PDB file of C-alpha atoms in Angstrom:
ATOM      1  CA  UNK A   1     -23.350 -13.686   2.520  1.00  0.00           C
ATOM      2  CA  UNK A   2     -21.254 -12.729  -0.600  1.00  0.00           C
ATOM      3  CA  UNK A   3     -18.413 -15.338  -0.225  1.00  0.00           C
ATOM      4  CA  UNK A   4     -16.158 -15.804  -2.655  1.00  0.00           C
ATOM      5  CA  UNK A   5     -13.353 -18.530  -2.853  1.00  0.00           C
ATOM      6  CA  UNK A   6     -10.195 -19.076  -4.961  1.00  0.00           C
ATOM      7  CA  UNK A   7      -8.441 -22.582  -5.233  1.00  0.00           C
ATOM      8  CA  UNK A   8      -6.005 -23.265  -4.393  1.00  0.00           C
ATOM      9  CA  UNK A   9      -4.389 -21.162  -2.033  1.00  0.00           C
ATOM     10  CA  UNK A  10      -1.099 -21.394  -2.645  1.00  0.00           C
ATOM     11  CA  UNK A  11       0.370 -23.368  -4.979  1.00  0.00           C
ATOM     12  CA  UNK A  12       4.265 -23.882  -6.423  1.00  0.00           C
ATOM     13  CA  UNK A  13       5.143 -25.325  -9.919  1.00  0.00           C
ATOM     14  CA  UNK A  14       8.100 -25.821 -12.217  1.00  0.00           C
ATOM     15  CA  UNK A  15       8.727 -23.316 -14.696  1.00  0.00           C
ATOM     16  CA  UNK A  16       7.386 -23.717 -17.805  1.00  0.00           C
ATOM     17  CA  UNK A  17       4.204 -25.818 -16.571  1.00  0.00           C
ATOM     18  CA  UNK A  18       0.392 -24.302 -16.343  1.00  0.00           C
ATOM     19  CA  UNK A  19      -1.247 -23.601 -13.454  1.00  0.00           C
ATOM     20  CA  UNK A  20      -5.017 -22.930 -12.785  1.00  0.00           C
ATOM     21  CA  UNK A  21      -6.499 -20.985 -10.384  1.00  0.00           C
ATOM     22  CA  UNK A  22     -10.104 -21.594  -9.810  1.00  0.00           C
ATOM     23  CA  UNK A  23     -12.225 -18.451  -8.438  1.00  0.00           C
ATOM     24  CA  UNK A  24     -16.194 -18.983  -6.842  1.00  0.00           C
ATOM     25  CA  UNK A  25     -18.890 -17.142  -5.921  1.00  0.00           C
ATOM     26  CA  UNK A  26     -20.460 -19.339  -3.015  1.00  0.00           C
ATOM     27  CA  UNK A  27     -24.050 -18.017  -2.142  1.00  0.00           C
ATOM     28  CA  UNK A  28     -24.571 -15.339  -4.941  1.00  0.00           C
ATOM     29  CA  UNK A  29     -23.930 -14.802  -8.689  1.00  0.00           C
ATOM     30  CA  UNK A  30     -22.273 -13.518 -10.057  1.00  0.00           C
ATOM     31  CA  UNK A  31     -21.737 -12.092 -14.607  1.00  0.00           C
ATOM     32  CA  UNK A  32     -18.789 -10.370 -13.860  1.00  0.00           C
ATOM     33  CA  UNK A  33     -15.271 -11.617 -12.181  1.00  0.00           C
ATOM     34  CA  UNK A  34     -11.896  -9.663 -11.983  1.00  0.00           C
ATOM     35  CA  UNK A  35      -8.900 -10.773 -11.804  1.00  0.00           C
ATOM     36  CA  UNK A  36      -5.757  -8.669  -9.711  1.00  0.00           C
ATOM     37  CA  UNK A  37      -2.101  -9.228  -9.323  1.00  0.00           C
ATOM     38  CA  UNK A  38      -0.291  -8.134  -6.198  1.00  0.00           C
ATOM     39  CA  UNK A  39       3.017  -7.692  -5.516  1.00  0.00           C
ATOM     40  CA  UNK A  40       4.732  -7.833  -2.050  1.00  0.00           C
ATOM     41  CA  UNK A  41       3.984  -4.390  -0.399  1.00  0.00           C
ATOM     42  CA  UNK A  42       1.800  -2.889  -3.542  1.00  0.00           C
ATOM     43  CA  UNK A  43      -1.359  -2.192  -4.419  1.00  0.00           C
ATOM     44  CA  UNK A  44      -3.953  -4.226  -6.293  1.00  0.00           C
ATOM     45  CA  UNK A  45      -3.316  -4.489 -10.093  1.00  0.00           C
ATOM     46  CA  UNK A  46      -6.087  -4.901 -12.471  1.00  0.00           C
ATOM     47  CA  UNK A  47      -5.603  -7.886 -14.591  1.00  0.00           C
ATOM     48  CA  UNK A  48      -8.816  -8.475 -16.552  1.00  0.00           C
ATOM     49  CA  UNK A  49     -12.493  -8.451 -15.820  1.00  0.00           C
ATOM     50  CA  UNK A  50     -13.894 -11.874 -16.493  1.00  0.00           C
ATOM     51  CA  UNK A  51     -17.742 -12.094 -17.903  1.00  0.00           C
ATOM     52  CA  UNK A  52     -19.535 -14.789 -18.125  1.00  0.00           C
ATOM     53  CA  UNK A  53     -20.624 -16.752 -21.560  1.00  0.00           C
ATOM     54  CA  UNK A  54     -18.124 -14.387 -23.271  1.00  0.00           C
ATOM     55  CA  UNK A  55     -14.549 -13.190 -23.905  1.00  0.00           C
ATOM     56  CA  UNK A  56     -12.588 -11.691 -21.046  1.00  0.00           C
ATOM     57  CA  UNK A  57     -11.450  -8.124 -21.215  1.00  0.00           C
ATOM     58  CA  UNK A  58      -7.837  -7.616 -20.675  1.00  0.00           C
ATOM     59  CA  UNK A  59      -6.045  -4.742 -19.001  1.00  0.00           C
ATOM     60  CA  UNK A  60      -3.589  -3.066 -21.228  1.00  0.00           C
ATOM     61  CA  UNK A  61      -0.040  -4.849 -20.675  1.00  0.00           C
ATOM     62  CA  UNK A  62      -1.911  -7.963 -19.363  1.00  0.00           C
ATOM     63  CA  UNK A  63      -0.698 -10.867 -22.070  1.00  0.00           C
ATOM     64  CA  UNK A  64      -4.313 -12.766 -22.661  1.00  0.00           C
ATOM     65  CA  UNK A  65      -2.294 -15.676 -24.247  1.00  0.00           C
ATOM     66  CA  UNK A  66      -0.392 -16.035 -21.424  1.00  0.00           C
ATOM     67  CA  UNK A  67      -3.398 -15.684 -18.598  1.00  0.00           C
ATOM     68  CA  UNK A  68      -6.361 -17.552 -20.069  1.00  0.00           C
ATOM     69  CA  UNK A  69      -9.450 -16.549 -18.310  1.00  0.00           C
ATOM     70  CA  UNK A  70     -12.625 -18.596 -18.604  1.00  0.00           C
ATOM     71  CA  UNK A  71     -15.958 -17.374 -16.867  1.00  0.00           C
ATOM     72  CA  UNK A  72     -18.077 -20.859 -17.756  1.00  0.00           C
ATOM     73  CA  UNK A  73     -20.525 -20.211 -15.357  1.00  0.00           C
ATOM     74  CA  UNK A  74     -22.230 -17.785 -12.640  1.00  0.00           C
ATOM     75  CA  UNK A  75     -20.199 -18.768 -10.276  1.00  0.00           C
ATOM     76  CA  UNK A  76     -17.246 -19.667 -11.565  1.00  0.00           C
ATOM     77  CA  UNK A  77     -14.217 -18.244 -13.495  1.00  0.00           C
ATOM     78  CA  UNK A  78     -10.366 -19.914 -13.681  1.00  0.00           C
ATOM     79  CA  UNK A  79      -7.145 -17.842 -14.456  1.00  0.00           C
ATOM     80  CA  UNK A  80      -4.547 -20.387 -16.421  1.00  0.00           C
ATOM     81  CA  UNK A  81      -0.950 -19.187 -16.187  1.00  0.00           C
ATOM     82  CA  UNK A  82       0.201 -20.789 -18.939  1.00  0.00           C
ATOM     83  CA  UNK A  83       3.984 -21.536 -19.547  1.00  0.00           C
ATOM     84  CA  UNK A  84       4.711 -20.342 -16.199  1.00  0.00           C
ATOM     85  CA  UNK A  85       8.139 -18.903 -15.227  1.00  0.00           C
ATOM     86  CA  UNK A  86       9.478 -16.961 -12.050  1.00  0.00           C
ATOM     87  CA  UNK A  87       8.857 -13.362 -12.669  1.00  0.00           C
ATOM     88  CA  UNK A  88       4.527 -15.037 -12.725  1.00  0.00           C
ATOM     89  CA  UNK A  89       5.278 -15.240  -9.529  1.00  0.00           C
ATOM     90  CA  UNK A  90       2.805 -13.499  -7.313  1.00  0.00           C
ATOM     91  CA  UNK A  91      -0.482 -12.840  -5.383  1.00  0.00           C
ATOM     92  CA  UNK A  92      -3.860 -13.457  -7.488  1.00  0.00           C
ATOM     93  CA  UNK A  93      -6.752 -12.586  -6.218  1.00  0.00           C
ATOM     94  CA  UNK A  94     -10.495 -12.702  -7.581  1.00  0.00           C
ATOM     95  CA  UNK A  95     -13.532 -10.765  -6.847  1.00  0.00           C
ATOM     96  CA  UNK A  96     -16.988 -10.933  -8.041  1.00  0.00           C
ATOM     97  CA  UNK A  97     -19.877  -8.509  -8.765  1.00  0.00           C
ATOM     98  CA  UNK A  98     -22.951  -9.941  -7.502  1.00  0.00           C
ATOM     99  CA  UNK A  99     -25.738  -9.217  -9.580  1.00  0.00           C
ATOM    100  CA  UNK A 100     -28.714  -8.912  -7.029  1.00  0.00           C
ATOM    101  CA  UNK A 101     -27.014  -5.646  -5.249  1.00  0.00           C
ATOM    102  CA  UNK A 102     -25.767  -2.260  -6.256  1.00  0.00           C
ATOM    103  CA  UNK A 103     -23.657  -2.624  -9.324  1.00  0.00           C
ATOM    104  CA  UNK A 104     -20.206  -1.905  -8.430  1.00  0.00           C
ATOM    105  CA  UNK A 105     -19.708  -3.912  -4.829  1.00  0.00           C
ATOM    106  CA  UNK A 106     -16.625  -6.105  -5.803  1.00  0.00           C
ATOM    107  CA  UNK A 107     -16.239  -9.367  -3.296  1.00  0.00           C
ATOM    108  CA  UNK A 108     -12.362 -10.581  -2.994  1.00  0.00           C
ATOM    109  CA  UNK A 109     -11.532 -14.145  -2.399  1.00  0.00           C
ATOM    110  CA  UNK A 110      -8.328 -14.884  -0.601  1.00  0.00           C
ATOM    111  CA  UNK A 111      -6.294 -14.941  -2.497  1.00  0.00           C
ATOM    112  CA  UNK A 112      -3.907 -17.607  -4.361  1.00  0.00           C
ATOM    113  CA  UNK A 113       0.092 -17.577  -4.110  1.00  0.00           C
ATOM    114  CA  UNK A 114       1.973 -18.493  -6.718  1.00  0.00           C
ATOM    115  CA  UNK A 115       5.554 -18.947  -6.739  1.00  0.00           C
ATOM    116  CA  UNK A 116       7.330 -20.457  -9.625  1.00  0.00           C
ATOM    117  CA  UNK A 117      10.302 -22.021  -9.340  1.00  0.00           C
TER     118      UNK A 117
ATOM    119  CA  UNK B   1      -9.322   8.396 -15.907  1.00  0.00           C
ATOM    120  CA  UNK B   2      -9.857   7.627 -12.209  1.00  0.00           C
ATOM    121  CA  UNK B   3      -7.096   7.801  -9.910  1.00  0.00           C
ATOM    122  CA  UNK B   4      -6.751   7.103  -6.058  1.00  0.00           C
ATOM    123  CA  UNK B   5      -4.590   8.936  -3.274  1.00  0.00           C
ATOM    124  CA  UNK B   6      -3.901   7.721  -0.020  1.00  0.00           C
ATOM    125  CA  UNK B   7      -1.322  10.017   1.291  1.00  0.00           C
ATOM    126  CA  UNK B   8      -0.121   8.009   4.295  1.00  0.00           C
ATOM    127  CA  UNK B   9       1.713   5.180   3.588  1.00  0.00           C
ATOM    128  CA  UNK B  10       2.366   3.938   7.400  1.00  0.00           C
ATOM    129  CA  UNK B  11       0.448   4.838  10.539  1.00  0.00           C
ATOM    130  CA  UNK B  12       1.314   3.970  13.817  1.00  0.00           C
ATOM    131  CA  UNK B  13      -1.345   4.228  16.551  1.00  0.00           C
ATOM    132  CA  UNK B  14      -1.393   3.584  20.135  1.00  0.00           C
ATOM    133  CA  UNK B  15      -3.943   0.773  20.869  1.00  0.00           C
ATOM    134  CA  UNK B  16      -7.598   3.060  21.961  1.00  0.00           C
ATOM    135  CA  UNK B  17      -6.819   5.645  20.260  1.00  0.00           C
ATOM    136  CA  UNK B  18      -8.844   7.376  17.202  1.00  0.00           C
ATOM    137  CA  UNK B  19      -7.561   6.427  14.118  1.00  0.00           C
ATOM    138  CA  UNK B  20      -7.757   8.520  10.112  1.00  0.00           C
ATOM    139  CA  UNK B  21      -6.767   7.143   7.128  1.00  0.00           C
ATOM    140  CA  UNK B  22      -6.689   9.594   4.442  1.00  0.00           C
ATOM    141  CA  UNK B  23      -8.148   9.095   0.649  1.00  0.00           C
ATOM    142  CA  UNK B  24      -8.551  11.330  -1.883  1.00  0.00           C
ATOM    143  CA  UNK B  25      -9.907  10.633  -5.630  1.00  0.00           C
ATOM    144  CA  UNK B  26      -9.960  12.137  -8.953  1.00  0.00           C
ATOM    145  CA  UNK B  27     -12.773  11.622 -11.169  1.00  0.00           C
ATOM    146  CA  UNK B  28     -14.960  13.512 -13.484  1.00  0.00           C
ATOM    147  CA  UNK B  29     -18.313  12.620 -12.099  1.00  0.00           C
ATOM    148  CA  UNK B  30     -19.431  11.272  -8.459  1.00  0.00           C
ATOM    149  CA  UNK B  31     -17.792   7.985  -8.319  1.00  0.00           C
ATOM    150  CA  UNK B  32     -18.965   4.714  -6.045  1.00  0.00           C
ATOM    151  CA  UNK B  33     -16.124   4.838  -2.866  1.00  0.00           C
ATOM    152  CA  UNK B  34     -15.057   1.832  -0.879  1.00  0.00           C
ATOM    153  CA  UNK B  35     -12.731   0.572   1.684  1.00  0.00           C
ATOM    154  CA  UNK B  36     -11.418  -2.586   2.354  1.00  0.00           C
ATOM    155  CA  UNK B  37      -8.586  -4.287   4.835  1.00  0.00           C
ATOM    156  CA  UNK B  38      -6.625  -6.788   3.988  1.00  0.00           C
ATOM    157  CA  UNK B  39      -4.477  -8.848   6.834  1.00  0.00           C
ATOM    158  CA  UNK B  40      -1.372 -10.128   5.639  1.00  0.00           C
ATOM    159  CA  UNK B  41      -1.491 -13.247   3.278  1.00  0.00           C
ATOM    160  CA  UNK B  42      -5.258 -12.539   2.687  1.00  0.00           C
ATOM    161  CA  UNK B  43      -7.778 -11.379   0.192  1.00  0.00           C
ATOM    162  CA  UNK B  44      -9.605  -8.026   0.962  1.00  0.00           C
ATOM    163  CA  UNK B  45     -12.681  -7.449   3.091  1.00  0.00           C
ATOM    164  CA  UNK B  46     -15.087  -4.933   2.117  1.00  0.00           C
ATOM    165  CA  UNK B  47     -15.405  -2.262   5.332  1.00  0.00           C
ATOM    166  CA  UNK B  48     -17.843  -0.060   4.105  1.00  0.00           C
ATOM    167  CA  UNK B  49     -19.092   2.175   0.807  1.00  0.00           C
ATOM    168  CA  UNK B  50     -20.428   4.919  -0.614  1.00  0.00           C
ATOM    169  CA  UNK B  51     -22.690   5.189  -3.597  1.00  0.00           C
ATOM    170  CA  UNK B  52     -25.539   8.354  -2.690  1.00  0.00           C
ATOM    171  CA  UNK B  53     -27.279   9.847  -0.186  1.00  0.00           C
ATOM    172  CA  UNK B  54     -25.728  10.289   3.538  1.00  0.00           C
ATOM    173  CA  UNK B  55     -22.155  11.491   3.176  1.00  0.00           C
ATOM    174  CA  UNK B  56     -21.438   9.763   6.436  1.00  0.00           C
ATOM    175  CA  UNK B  57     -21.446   5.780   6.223  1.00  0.00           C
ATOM    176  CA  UNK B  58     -21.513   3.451   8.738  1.00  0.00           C
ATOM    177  CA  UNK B  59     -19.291   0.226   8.481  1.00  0.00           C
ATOM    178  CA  UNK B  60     -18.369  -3.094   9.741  1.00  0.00           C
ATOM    179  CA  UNK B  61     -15.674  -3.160  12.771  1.00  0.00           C
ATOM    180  CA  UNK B  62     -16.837   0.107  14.049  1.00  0.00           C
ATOM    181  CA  UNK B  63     -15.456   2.430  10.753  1.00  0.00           C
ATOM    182  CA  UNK B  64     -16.893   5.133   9.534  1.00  0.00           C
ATOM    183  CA  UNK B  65     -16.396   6.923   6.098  1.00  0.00           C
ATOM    184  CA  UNK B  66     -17.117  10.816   5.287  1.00  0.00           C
ATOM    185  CA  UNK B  67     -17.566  11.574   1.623  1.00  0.00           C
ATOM    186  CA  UNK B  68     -16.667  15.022   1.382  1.00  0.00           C
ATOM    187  CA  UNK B  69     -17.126  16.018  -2.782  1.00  0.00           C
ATOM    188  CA  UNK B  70     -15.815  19.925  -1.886  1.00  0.00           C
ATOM    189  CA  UNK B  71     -12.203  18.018  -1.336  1.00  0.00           C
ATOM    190  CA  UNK B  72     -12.566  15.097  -3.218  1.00  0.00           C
ATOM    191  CA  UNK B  73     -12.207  13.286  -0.069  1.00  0.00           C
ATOM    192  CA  UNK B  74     -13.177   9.662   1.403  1.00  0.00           C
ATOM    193  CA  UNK B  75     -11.532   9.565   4.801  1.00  0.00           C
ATOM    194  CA  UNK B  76     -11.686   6.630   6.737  1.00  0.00           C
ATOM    195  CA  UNK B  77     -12.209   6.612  10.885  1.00  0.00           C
ATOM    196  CA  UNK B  78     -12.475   4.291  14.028  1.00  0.00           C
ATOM    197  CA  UNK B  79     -12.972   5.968  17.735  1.00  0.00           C
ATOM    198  CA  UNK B  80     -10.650   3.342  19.072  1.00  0.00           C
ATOM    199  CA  UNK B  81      -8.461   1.164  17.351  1.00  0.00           C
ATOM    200  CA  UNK B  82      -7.814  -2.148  18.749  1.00  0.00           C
ATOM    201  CA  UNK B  83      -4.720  -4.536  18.308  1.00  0.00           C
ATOM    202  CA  UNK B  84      -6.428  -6.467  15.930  1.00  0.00           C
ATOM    203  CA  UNK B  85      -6.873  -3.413  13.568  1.00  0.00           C
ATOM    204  CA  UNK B  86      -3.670  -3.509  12.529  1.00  0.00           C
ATOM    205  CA  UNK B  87      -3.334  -4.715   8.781  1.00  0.00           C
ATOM    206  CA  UNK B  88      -3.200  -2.527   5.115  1.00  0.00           C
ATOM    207  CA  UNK B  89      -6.171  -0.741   4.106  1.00  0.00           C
ATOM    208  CA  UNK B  90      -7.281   0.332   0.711  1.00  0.00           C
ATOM    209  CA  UNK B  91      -9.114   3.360  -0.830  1.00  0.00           C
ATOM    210  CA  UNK B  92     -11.284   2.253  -3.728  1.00  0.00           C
ATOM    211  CA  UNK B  93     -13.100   3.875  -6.529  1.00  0.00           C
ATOM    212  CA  UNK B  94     -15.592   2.578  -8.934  1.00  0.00           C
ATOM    213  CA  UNK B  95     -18.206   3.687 -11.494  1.00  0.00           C
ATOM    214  CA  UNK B  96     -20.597   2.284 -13.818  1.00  0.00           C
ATOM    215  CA  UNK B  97     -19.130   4.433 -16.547  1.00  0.00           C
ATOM    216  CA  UNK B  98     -15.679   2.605 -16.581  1.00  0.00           C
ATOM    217  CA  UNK B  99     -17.519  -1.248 -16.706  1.00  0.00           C
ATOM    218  CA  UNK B 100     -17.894  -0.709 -12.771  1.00  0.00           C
ATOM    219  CA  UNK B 101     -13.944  -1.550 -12.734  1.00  0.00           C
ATOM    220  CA  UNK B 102     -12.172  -0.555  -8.756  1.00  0.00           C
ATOM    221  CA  UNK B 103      -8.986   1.843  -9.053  1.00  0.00           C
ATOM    222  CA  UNK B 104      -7.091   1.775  -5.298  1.00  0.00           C
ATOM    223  CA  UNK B 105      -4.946   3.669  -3.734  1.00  0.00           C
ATOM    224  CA  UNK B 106      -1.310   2.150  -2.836  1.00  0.00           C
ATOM    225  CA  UNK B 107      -2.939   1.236   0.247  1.00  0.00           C
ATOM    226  CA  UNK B 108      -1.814   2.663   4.136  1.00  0.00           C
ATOM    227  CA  UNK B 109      -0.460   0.208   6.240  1.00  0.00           C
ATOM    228  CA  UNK B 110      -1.569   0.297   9.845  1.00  0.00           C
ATOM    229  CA  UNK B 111       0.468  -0.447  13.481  1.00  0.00           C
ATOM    230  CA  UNK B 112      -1.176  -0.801  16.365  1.00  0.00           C
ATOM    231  CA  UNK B 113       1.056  -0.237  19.783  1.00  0.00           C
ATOM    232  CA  UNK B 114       0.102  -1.893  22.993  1.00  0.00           C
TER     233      UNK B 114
END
């Protein structure tokens, strides 16, 4: 139980372009996503915690025009990298809070590469 | 604000042998405490937590945690570490006062030596 899955895995686009990066809760669901950025060799960084039915909640320093967030349903919520250019380039990764257990279990998918050329 | 320590940030162990990764936390009250491992080019994997009651907790893979509140400590263990333990791992705190958002360490990357 408490899968999660991000789409698509890896993906490489032209700068300037959008990209969106699906993120899905497969057997539970889940109100609350997050979003992270990692860079090579780091630690997770906090992007913005994704709730469903309403506005996402950005970390400070996160640009919300430039990563849309959009938590339509349960089980799914979609970063959009809009206007992409190089220094976007990066690890994403999602998790999900499922709401049947203990509040604060996070679930990571695995993770989306982006490299922008 | 909450903040995450893990002290080590290499470890090299010989293949059967115990293994401790180190965390330690600040936060005002008694947070929630996970770990997860992450092999390279993947997403994390949830090893075990802690949120109340027995200090010691049992996780997946054969890890154990001890919450230790005296030294604001969540150190990680395994009796005997096989190859396939080798990958980063990551100290994690959490609490319902701060939305239930995770703070991690920088993470401790682990070798495993035949």
């Amino acid at each position: 139980g408490a899968v999660v899955s991000q789409h698509p895995s890896r993906v490489i686009c032209k700068s300037g372009t959008s990209v969106k990066i699906e993120c899905r809760s497969l057997d539970f669901q889940a109100t609350t996503m997050f979003w992270y950025r990692q860079f090579p060799k780091q630690s997770l960084m906090l992007m913005a915690t994704s709730n469903e039915g309403s506005k996402a909640t950005y970390e400070q320093g996160v640009e919300k025009d430039k990563f849309l967030i959009n938590h339509a349903s349960l089980t799914l919520s979609t970063l959009t990298v809009t206007s992409a250019h190089p220094e976007d380039s990066s690890f994403y990764i999602c998790s999900a809070r499922d709401m049947g257990q203990q509040s604060a279990t996070q679930y990571f998918g695995p993770g989306t590469r982006l490299l922008v050329l | 604000a909450q903040s995450v320590t893990q002290p080590d940030i290499h470890i090299t162990v010989s293949e059967g042998a115990s293994l401790e990764l180190r965390c330690n936390y600040s936060y005002g009250a008694t947070p929630y405490l996970f770990w997860y491992v992450q092999s390279p080019g993947q997403g994390l994997q949830l090893l075990l937590k802690y949120f109340s009651g027995d200090t010691l907790v049992q996780g997946i893979k054969g890890f154990e945690a001890e919450f230790k509140r005296s030294q604001s400590s969540f150190n990680l263990r395994k009796p005997s570490v096989h190859w396939s333990d080798a990958a980063e791992y990551f100290c994690a705190v959490g609490a319902w006062a701060a939305g239930n958002k995770l703070t991690f360490g920088g993470g401790t990357r682990v070798l495993v030596k035949p």
